[in-house]
PDB file of C-alpha atoms in Angstrom:
ATOM      1  CA  MET A  56       5.448   8.891-114.380  1.00 39.00           C
ATOM      2  CA  SER A  57       1.797   8.540-113.506  1.00 40.00           C
ATOM      3  CA  SER A  58       0.647   7.292-110.117  1.00 41.00           C
ATOM      4  CA  GLU A  59      -1.380   4.549-111.796  1.00 43.00           C
ATOM      5  CA  ARG A  60       1.712   3.214-113.491  1.00 41.00           C
ATOM      6  CA  SER A  61       3.728   3.145-110.328  1.00 46.00           C
ATOM      7  CA  ALA A  62       1.084   1.548-108.141  1.00 54.00           C
ATOM      8  CA  CYS A  63       0.845  -2.223-108.068  1.00 72.00           C
ATOM      9  CA  SER A  64      -1.784  -4.521-106.642  1.00 81.00           C
ATOM     10  CA  ASN A  65      -1.246  -6.518-103.539  1.00 81.00           C
ATOM     11  CA  GLU A  66      -0.916  -9.701-105.600  1.00 85.00           C
ATOM     12  CA  GLU A  67       1.824  -8.198-107.784  1.00 87.00           C
ATOM     13  CA  ALA A  68       3.628  -6.922-104.779  1.00 87.00           C
ATOM     14  CA  LEU A  69       3.327 -10.250-103.036  1.00 88.00           C
ATOM     15  CA  ALA A  70       4.757 -12.146-106.060  1.00 89.00           C
ATOM     16  CA  SER A  71       7.680  -9.711-106.249  1.00 89.00           C
ATOM     17  CA  LEU A  72       8.366  -9.974-102.460  1.00 90.00           C
ATOM     18  CA  GLU A  73       8.342 -13.769-102.748  1.00 90.00           C
ATOM     19  CA  ARG A  74      11.001 -13.551-105.577  1.00 91.00           C
ATOM     20  CA  LEU A  75      13.071 -11.191-103.546  1.00 90.00           C
ATOM     21  CA  SER A  76      12.816 -13.407-100.456  1.00 90.00           C
ATOM     22  CA  ALA A  77      14.034 -16.372-102.478  1.00 89.00           C
ATOM     23  CA  MET A  78      16.953 -14.351-103.888  1.00 88.00           C
ATOM     24  CA  LEU A  79      18.083 -13.209-100.375  1.00 88.00           C
ATOM     25  CA  LYS A  80      17.798 -16.840 -99.144  1.00 88.00           C
ATOM     26  CA  ASP A  81      20.254 -17.940-101.927  1.00 86.00           C
ATOM     27  CA  LEU A  82      22.912 -15.285-101.099  1.00 82.00           C
ATOM     28  CA  ASP A  83      26.123 -16.971 -99.901  1.00 74.00           C
ATOM     29  CA  GLU A  84      27.905 -15.114 -97.076  1.00 64.00           C
ATOM     30  CA  THR A  85      30.791 -17.574 -96.994  1.00 62.00           C
ATOM     31  CA  GLY A  86      32.146 -16.583-100.374  1.00 55.00           C
ATOM     32  CA  SER A  87      32.510 -20.167-101.509  1.00 49.00           C
ATOM     33  CA  LYS A  88      30.637 -19.429-104.783  1.00 52.00           C
ATOM     34  CA  GLU A  89      33.039 -16.712-105.705  1.00 47.00           C
ATOM     35  CA  ARG A  90      36.006 -18.946-105.026  1.00 45.00           C
ATOM     36  CA  GLY A  91      34.826 -21.754-107.209  1.00 45.00           C
ATOM     37  CA  GLY A  92      31.694 -23.344-105.661  1.00 44.00           C
ATOM     38  CA  GLU A  93      31.734 -26.992-104.846  1.00 45.00           C
ATOM     39  CA  ALA A  94      35.284 -27.563-105.914  1.00 43.00           C
ATOM     40  CA  ALA A  95      36.595 -24.985-103.470  1.00 42.00           C
ATOM     41  CA  ASP A  96      34.450 -26.535-100.663  1.00 44.00           C
ATOM     42  CA  GLU A  97      35.800 -30.009-101.416  1.00 47.00           C
ATOM     43  CA  GLN A  98      39.321 -28.676-101.477  1.00 45.00           C
ATOM     44  CA  ALA A  99      38.751 -27.035 -98.011  1.00 43.00           C
ATOM     45  CA  ALA A 100      37.176 -30.223 -96.621  1.00 46.00           C
ATOM     46  CA  SER A 101      40.055 -32.441 -97.912  1.00 46.00           C
ATOM     47  CA  ALA A 102      42.611 -29.998 -96.418  1.00 43.00           C
ATOM     48  CA  SER A 103      40.741 -30.147 -93.101  1.00 42.00           C
ATOM     49  CA  ALA A 104      40.529 -33.966 -93.165  1.00 45.00           C
ATOM     50  CA  SER A 105      44.287 -34.289 -93.947  1.00 45.00           C
ATOM     51  CA  GLY A 106      45.248 -31.956 -91.102  1.00 45.00           C
ATOM     52  CA  HIS A 107      46.628 -29.241 -93.412  1.00 47.00           C
ATOM     53  CA  GLY A 108      43.830 -26.780 -92.711  1.00 45.00           C
ATOM     54  CA  HIS A 109      41.615 -25.342 -90.002  1.00 47.00           C
ATOM     55  CA  GLY A 110      38.357 -26.559 -91.366  1.00 45.00           C
ATOM     56  CA  CYS A 111      37.639 -23.550 -93.546  1.00 50.00           C
ATOM     57  CA  GLY A 112      38.816 -22.209 -96.867  1.00 53.00           C
ATOM     58  CA  ARG A 113      40.928 -19.199 -97.494  1.00 58.00           C
ATOM     59  CA  GLY A 114      38.007 -16.895 -97.055  1.00 59.00           C
ATOM     60  CA  LEU A 115      37.229 -13.567 -98.564  1.00 61.00           C
ATOM     61  CA  PRO A 116      39.790 -10.812 -99.006  1.00 63.00           C
ATOM     62  CA  LEU A 117      38.890  -7.736 -96.966  1.00 66.00           C
ATOM     63  CA  SER A 118      39.316  -4.467 -98.775  1.00 64.00           C
ATOM     64  CA  HIS A 119      38.614  -2.070 -96.015  1.00 62.00           C
ATOM     65  CA  TRP A 120      38.955  -1.997 -92.288  1.00 62.00           C
ATOM     66  CA  ARG A 121      38.565   1.514 -90.856  1.00 68.00           C
ATOM     67  CA  ALA A 122      37.305   3.461 -93.872  1.00 77.00           C
ATOM     68  CA  LEU A 123      34.393   2.204 -95.909  1.00 82.00           C
ATOM     69  CA  SER A 124      34.627   2.322 -99.671  1.00 84.00           C
ATOM     70  CA  THR A 125      32.014   4.331-101.577  1.00 88.00           C
ATOM     71  CA  ASP A 126      30.236   1.134-102.767  1.00 89.00           C
ATOM     72  CA  VAL A 127      29.921  -0.196 -99.182  1.00 90.00           C
ATOM     73  CA  ALA A 128      28.754   3.193 -97.835  1.00 91.00           C
ATOM     74  CA  ALA A 129      26.168   3.351-100.661  1.00 93.00           C
ATOM     75  CA  ALA A 130      24.962  -0.179 -99.868  1.00 93.00           C
ATOM     76  CA  TYR A 131      24.549   0.697 -96.156  1.00 93.00           C
ATOM     77  CA  ARG A 132      22.723   3.898 -97.275  1.00 95.00           C
ATOM     78  CA  MET A 133      20.354   1.882 -99.509  1.00 95.00           C
ATOM     79  CA  ILE A 134      19.572  -0.542 -96.604  1.00 95.00           C
ATOM     80  CA  ASP A 135      18.985   2.401 -94.253  1.00 95.00           C
ATOM     81  CA  ASP A 136      16.737   4.264 -96.840  1.00 95.00           C
ATOM     82  CA  GLY A 137      14.818   1.029 -97.580  1.00 95.00           C
ATOM     83  CA  SER A 138      14.102   0.393 -93.898  1.00 94.00           C
ATOM     84  CA  ASP A 139      12.965   4.062 -93.452  1.00 94.00           C
ATOM     85  CA  ARG A 140      10.612   3.674 -96.410  1.00 93.00           C
ATOM     86  CA  ILE A 141       9.168   0.435 -95.049  1.00 93.00           C
ATOM     87  CA  ARG A 142       8.728   1.902 -91.678  1.00 92.00           C
ATOM     88  CA  ALA A 143       6.849   4.993 -93.025  1.00 90.00           C
ATOM     89  CA  ALA A 144       4.745   3.051 -95.506  1.00 88.00           C
ATOM     90  CA  SER A 145       3.786   0.066 -93.295  1.00 84.00           C
ATOM     91  CA  THR A 146       1.790   2.161 -90.783  1.00 82.00           C
ATOM     92  CA  LYS A 147      -0.067   4.017 -93.568  1.00 82.00           C
ATOM     93  CA  TYR A 148      -0.628   0.740 -95.422  1.00 77.00           C
ATOM     94  CA  THR A 149      -2.178  -0.975 -92.379  1.00 75.00           C
ATOM     95  CA  LEU A 150      -4.414   1.971 -91.438  1.00 78.00           C
ATOM     96  CA  VAL A 151      -5.515   2.846 -94.978  1.00 77.00           C
ATOM     97  CA  GLY A 152      -5.899  -0.918 -95.897  1.00 67.00           C
ATOM     98  CA  LYS A 153      -8.317  -1.468 -93.042  1.00 68.00           C
ATOM     99  CA  VAL A 154     -10.517   1.318 -94.283  1.00 62.00           C
ATOM    100  CA  ASP A 155     -10.273   0.939 -98.063  1.00 68.00           C
ATOM    101  CA  ALA A 156      -8.552  -2.088 -99.663  1.00 66.00           C
ATOM    102  CA  ALA A 157      -8.167  -0.320-103.059  1.00 69.00           C
ATOM    103  CA  GLU A 158      -6.312   2.655-101.572  1.00 68.00           C
ATOM    104  CA  GLY A 159      -4.231   0.378 -99.344  1.00 68.00           C
ATOM    105  CA  SER A 160      -3.046  -1.596-102.277  1.00 70.00           C
ATOM    106  CA  LYS A 161      -1.575   1.600-103.750  1.00 73.00           C
ATOM    107  CA  LEU A 162       0.736   1.776-100.819  1.00 80.00           C
ATOM    108  CA  SER A 163       2.049  -1.733-101.445  1.00 84.00           C
ATOM    109  CA  SER A 164       4.322  -0.316-104.152  1.00 84.00           C
ATOM    110  CA  ASP A 165       6.037   1.847-101.494  1.00 87.00           C
ATOM    111  CA  LEU A 166       6.625  -1.261 -99.364  1.00 90.00           C
ATOM    112  CA  LEU A 167       7.949  -3.130-102.419  1.00 92.00           C
ATOM    113  CA  ARG A 168      10.372  -0.258-103.233  1.00 93.00           C
ATOM    114  CA  GLY A 169      11.677  -0.318 -99.680  1.00 93.00           C
ATOM    115  CA  CYS A 170      12.308  -4.060 -99.805  1.00 94.00           C
ATOM    116  CA  GLU A 171      14.007  -3.718-103.230  1.00 94.00           C
ATOM    117  CA  LEU A 172      16.372  -1.149-101.672  1.00 95.00           C
ATOM    118  CA  LEU A 173      17.124  -3.624 -98.845  1.00 94.00           C
ATOM    119  CA  GLY A 174      17.750  -6.421-101.321  1.00 94.00           C
ATOM    120  CA  THR A 175      19.951  -4.240-103.538  1.00 94.00           C
ATOM    121  CA  GLY A 176      22.035  -3.156-100.551  1.00 94.00           C
ATOM    122  CA  ALA A 177      22.507  -6.678 -99.403  1.00 93.00           C
ATOM    123  CA  LEU A 178      23.397  -7.849-102.858  1.00 92.00           C
ATOM    124  CA  VAL A 179      26.103  -5.089-103.170  1.00 92.00           C
ATOM    125  CA  LEU A 180      27.544  -6.070 -99.798  1.00 90.00           C
ATOM    126  CA  HIS A 181      27.717  -9.703-101.052  1.00 89.00           C
ATOM    127  CA  SER A 182      29.617  -8.781-104.251  1.00 87.00           C
ATOM    128  CA  PRO A 183      33.313  -9.607-104.233  1.00 83.00           C
ATOM    129  CA  PRO A 184      34.416  -5.980-105.160  1.00 82.00           C
ATOM    130  CA  ALA A 185      32.815  -4.740-101.969  1.00 85.00           C
ATOM    131  CA  GLY A 186      35.290  -6.619 -99.878  1.00 84.00           C
ATOM    132  CA  CYS A 187      33.052  -7.248 -96.873  1.00 85.00           C
ATOM    133  CA  GLY A 188      33.740 -10.104 -94.538  1.00 83.00           C
ATOM    134  CA  ARG A 189      31.601 -13.009 -93.646  1.00 85.00           C
ATOM    135  CA  SER A 190      30.129 -11.360 -90.537  1.00 86.00           C
ATOM    136  CA  ALA A 191      28.966  -8.199 -92.401  1.00 86.00           C
ATOM    137  CA  ARG A 192      27.463 -10.340 -95.185  1.00 89.00           C
ATOM    138  CA  ARG A 193      25.708 -12.652 -92.715  1.00 90.00           C
ATOM    139  CA  TYR A 194      24.257  -9.759 -90.743  1.00 91.00           C
ATOM    140  CA  ALA A 195      23.069  -7.868 -93.808  1.00 91.00           C
ATOM    141  CA  ARG A 196      21.501 -11.015 -95.258  1.00 92.00           C
ATOM    142  CA  ALA A 197      19.729 -11.931 -91.930  1.00 93.00           C
ATOM    143  CA  ALA A 198      18.459  -8.376 -91.364  1.00 92.00           C
ATOM    144  CA  CYS A 199      17.152  -7.942 -94.914  1.00 93.00           C
ATOM    145  CA  ARG A 200      15.517 -11.329 -94.979  1.00 93.00           C
ATOM    146  CA  GLY A 201      13.689 -10.582 -91.682  1.00 93.00           C
ATOM    147  CA  ALA A 202      12.363  -7.242 -92.951  1.00 94.00           C
ATOM    148  CA  VAL A 203      11.330  -8.695 -96.343  1.00 93.00           C
ATOM    149  CA  SER A 204       9.536 -11.653 -94.757  1.00 94.00           C
ATOM    150  CA  THR A 205       7.666  -9.363 -92.343  1.00 92.00           C
ATOM    151  CA  VAL A 206       6.552  -7.096 -95.218  1.00 91.00           C
ATOM    152  CA  GLU A 207       5.625 -10.232 -97.189  1.00 92.00           C
ATOM    153  CA  ALA A 208       3.408 -11.443 -94.340  1.00 90.00           C
ATOM    154  CA  LEU A 209       1.707  -7.960 -94.071  1.00 85.00           C
ATOM    155  CA  VAL A 210       0.968  -7.799 -97.801  1.00 85.00           C
ATOM    156  CA  ARG A 211      -0.195 -11.457 -97.806  1.00 87.00           C
ATOM    157  CA  SER A 212      -2.650 -10.734 -94.999  1.00 82.00           C
ATOM    158  CA  PHE A 213      -4.260  -8.023 -97.018  1.00 77.00           C
ATOM    159  CA  ALA A 214      -4.095  -9.890-100.336  1.00 79.00           C
ATOM    160  CA  ASP A 215      -5.985 -12.957 -98.944  1.00 79.00           C
ATOM    161  CA  GLY A 216      -8.374 -10.914 -96.721  1.00 73.00           C
ATOM    162  CA  THR A 217      -7.207 -12.245 -93.368  1.00 74.00           C
ATOM    163  CA  ALA A 218      -6.277  -8.777 -92.053  1.00 65.00           C
TER     164      ALA A 218
END
């Protein structure tokens, strides 16, 4: 694969980061969409109102407690690898981007790949077969959204010339 083909412009990276940010925003850590969406939420609300529930639905089944499954371990590894890639590329991107905008935009693809790894890891943790609880889902979503929004702000500052 040639380096020209893998490199993307700041504008392309920014558009991809905005789509990824929107996807992470729409992830549901409560599991209500897997249980049936609005119908399940209404059923939980009616049970709570009638005194037959504690205000929340059945929740998500946990498939692991002490030992992580291979899918969950791989998801955590993806999140860790993505954050390492972002950490390594962001410093180079900022330094090179200040000197030469054309060379700096070549590094935006590395930032994008790191964010894609974060998003994929969060998506795997949110899948029902992973068996992660609400707290793990919420933490993964919040951490990944924060990193993606920071990278998005960095790339935007170079794309519009405010950096």
